[in-house]
Amino acid sequence: MKLRYSPTSPYVRKVTVTAIETGLDKRIERIFTMPASAPDLPNDNPLGKVPALIMDNGEPLIDSPVIVEYLDSLHSGTKIVPTSGDARWKALRLQALADGMLDAAVLRLMETRRPANEQSKAWMERQRTVVHRGLDWLEQHAGELDESLTIGNITAAIVGDYLDFRFGSDDWRKERPKLAQWQKRFAARPSFKETYPKDPS
């Protein structure tokens, strides 16, 4: 398998954490890809985004939830995406919330990279508000967060690291101590340390 990736993408990180935790990492060739300067990327993902996983049969898969589900089908251990019952819906709900928060954070970041005279402060504040509403919900439901290795917990913990990486001055932890404590514990996993985002040198 081949994975088209960027080291700063939180969506790629969901895939790489899953690959490490399921023992599939060594089976995946990683292809560094910066979407803005990769004219061949649409051959693997017509949306021009990473991650894109090229399976052994040459067919591509796109979108991190789909890729995670595929990787989860390739191992016999405990599933990252629970297969049934309340655990499944809890994990998928949490993943959907955290993915939405990441979407808003990325939109905010992209807006800051536009020329200053074209930036919309209202748009950036709208995205920041989306993220902070999600953080507040997670703080209120922090008692439901645990150490189980599910795609919901993985994605929620990735949100915290991504906000530290891109919006450190916001200090999201200050008013959310329970969420902050959980995120710190969960993100101490070796798979998280190995995949912490960094700008390409």
Coordinates of C-alpha atoms in Angstrom, one line a residue:
M1 CA 0.0 0.0 0.0
K2 CA 1.0 3.6 -0.6
L3 CA -0.1 6.6 1.5
R4 CA 0.0 10.1 0.1
Y5 CA 0.6 12.3 3.1
S6 CA 1.5 15.7 4.5
P7 CA 3.2 15.8 8.0
T8 CA 0.9 18.6 9.1
S9 CA -2.5 17.1 8.1
P10 CA -4.6 16.0 11.1
Y11 CA -6.5 13.8 8.8
V12 CA -3.4 12.0 7.6
R13 CA -2.5 11.6 11.3
K14 CA -5.7 9.7 12.0
V15 CA -4.5 7.2 9.3
T16 CA -0.9 7.0 10.5
V17 CA -1.9 6.5 14.1
T18 CA -4.3 3.8 13.1
A19 CA -1.6 2.1 11.0
I20 CA 0.9 2.1 13.8
E21 CA -1.6 0.9 16.4
T22 CA -2.8 -2.0 14.2
G23 CA 0.7 -3.1 13.2
L24 CA 0.2 -2.2 9.6
D25 CA 2.6 0.7 9.4
K26 CA 5.4 -1.3 7.9
R27 CA 3.2 -2.4 5.0
I28 CA 2.6 1.2 3.9
E29 CA 5.0 3.2 1.7
R30 CA 4.6 6.9 2.5
I31 CA 4.7 9.4 -0.3
F32 CA 5.3 13.0 0.8
T33 CA 2.7 15.2 -0.9
M34 CA 2.0 18.9 -0.7
P35 CA -1.5 19.2 -2.3
A36 CA -0.9 22.7 -3.6
S37 CA 2.2 21.6 -5.5
A38 CA 1.3 18.1 -6.5
P39 CA -0.3 18.2 -10.0
D40 CA -0.6 14.4 -10.0
L41 CA -2.6 14.1 -6.8
P42 CA -6.0 14.3 -8.5
N43 CA -5.1 11.0 -10.1
D44 CA -5.3 9.4 -6.7
N45 CA -7.9 11.8 -5.2
P46 CA -9.9 14.0 -7.5
L47 CA -10.5 16.3 -4.6
G48 CA -6.8 17.1 -4.5
K49 CA -6.5 16.3 -0.8
V50 CA -4.5 14.1 1.5
P51 CA -4.7 11.4 2.7
A52 CA -5.1 9.2 -0.2
L53 CA -4.3 5.5 0.2
I54 CA -3.4 3.4 -2.9
M55 CA -4.4 -0.2 -2.1
D56 CA -2.3 -3.2 -3.2
N57 CA -4.6 -3.6 -6.2
G58 CA -3.8 -0.1 -7.4
E59 CA -7.2 1.4 -6.5
P60 CA -7.2 4.5 -4.4
L61 CA -9.2 5.2 -1.2
I62 CA -9.9 8.8 -0.1
D63 CA -11.1 10.5 3.1
S64 CA -9.6 9.5 6.5
P65 CA -12.8 7.7 7.9
V66 CA -12.9 5.5 4.8
I67 CA -9.1 4.7 5.0
V68 CA -9.3 4.0 8.7
E69 CA -12.2 1.6 8.1
Y70 CA -10.1 -0.2 5.4
L71 CA -7.0 -0.5 7.5
D72 CA -9.2 -1.8 10.4
S73 CA -10.4 -4.6 8.1
L74 CA -6.8 -5.8 7.5
H75 CA -6.0 -6.9 11.1
S76 CA -7.4 -9.4 13.5
G77 CA -6.9 -7.4 16.7
T78 CA -9.3 -5.1 18.6
K79 CA -11.0 -2.8 16.1
I80 CA -10.3 0.9 16.0
V81 CA -13.8 1.4 14.7
P82 CA -16.1 -0.7 17.0
T83 CA -18.3 -3.0 14.9
S84 CA -21.6 -2.8 16.8
G85 CA -23.6 -1.6 19.7
D86 CA -23.3 1.6 21.7
A87 CA -19.5 1.6 21.5
R88 CA -19.7 2.0 17.7
W89 CA -22.1 4.9 17.8
K90 CA -20.1 6.6 20.6
A91 CA -16.9 6.3 18.5
L92 CA -18.5 7.5 15.3
R93 CA -20.3 10.4 17.0
L94 CA -17.0 11.5 18.6
Q95 CA -15.1 11.2 15.3
A96 CA -17.8 13.2 13.5
L97 CA -17.6 16.0 16.1
A98 CA -13.8 16.1 16.1
D99 CA -13.6 16.0 12.3
G100 CA -15.9 18.9 12.2
M101 CA -13.7 20.8 14.6
L102 CA -10.7 20.0 12.5
D103 CA -12.5 21.2 9.4
A104 CA -13.2 24.5 11.1
A105 CA -9.7 24.9 12.4
V106 CA -8.2 24.2 8.9
L107 CA -10.6 26.7 7.3
R108 CA -9.5 29.3 9.9
L109 CA -5.9 28.6 9.1
M110 CA -6.4 28.9 5.4
E111 CA -8.1 32.2 5.8
T112 CA -5.0 33.6 7.7
R113 CA -2.9 32.7 4.7
R114 CA -4.9 34.8 2.3
P115 CA -3.6 38.4 1.6
A116 CA -4.4 40.6 4.5
N117 CA -6.8 42.8 2.5
E118 CA -8.8 39.7 1.5
Q119 CA -9.2 38.1 4.9
S120 CA -12.5 38.0 6.7
K121 CA -12.2 38.5 10.4
A122 CA -15.8 37.5 10.8
W123 CA -15.2 34.2 8.9
M124 CA -12.2 33.4 11.1
E125 CA -14.1 34.1 14.2
R126 CA -17.0 31.9 13.0
Q127 CA -14.6 29.0 12.6
R128 CA -12.9 29.7 16.0
T129 CA -16.4 29.7 17.6
V130 CA -17.2 26.3 16.0
V131 CA -14.0 24.8 17.4
H132 CA -14.6 26.2 20.9
R133 CA -18.2 25.0 21.0
G134 CA -16.9 21.6 20.3
L135 CA -14.2 21.9 23.0
D136 CA -16.9 23.0 25.5
W137 CA -19.0 20.0 24.6
L138 CA -16.1 17.7 25.1
E139 CA -15.3 19.3 28.5
Q140 CA -18.9 18.8 29.6
H141 CA -18.7 15.2 28.5
A142 CA -15.2 14.5 29.6
G143 CA -16.4 11.8 32.0
E144 CA -17.4 9.8 29.0
L145 CA -13.9 9.9 27.5
D146 CA -11.7 6.9 28.3
E147 CA -8.4 5.3 27.3
S148 CA -10.0 2.9 24.7
L149 CA -8.3 3.0 21.4
T150 CA -11.2 4.0 19.2
I151 CA -11.3 6.3 16.2
G152 CA -13.4 8.7 18.3
N153 CA -10.8 9.0 21.0
I154 CA -8.0 9.1 18.5
T155 CA -9.6 12.0 16.5
A156 CA -10.6 14.0 19.6
A157 CA -7.0 13.8 21.0
I158 CA -5.6 14.8 17.6
V159 CA -7.8 18.0 17.7
G160 CA -6.0 19.1 20.9
D161 CA -2.6 18.6 19.4
Y162 CA -3.6 20.3 16.2
L163 CA -4.8 23.4 18.0
D164 CA -1.6 23.5 20.0
F165 CA 0.4 23.3 16.7
R166 CA -1.6 25.9 14.8
F167 CA -3.3 28.1 17.4
G168 CA -1.2 27.8 20.5
S169 CA -1.9 31.3 21.6
D170 CA -5.6 30.3 22.1
D171 CA -4.7 28.2 25.1
W172 CA -7.7 25.9 24.7
R173 CA -6.8 24.0 27.9
K174 CA -7.1 26.9 30.3
E175 CA -10.9 26.7 30.8
R176 CA -11.2 23.0 30.1
P177 CA -9.2 21.2 32.7
K178 CA -10.9 17.8 32.5
L179 CA -10.6 17.6 28.7
A180 CA -7.0 18.8 29.0
Q181 CA -6.0 16.1 31.4
W182 CA -7.6 13.4 29.3
Q183 CA -6.0 14.7 26.1
K184 CA -2.6 14.8 27.7
R185 CA -2.9 11.2 28.9
F186 CA -4.2 9.9 25.6
A187 CA -1.7 11.7 23.4
A188 CA 1.2 10.3 25.5
R189 CA 0.9 7.1 23.4
P190 CA 4.0 6.3 21.3
S191 CA 1.9 6.5 18.1
F192 CA 1.0 10.1 19.0
K193 CA 4.5 11.1 19.8
E194 CA 5.8 9.6 16.6
T195 CA 3.2 11.4 14.4
Y196 CA 3.1 14.8 16.1
P197 CA 2.6 17.4 13.3
K198 CA 5.6 19.4 12.0
D199 CA 6.1 21.8 9.2
P200 CA 8.3 20.4 6.4
S201 CA 11.9 21.6 6.5

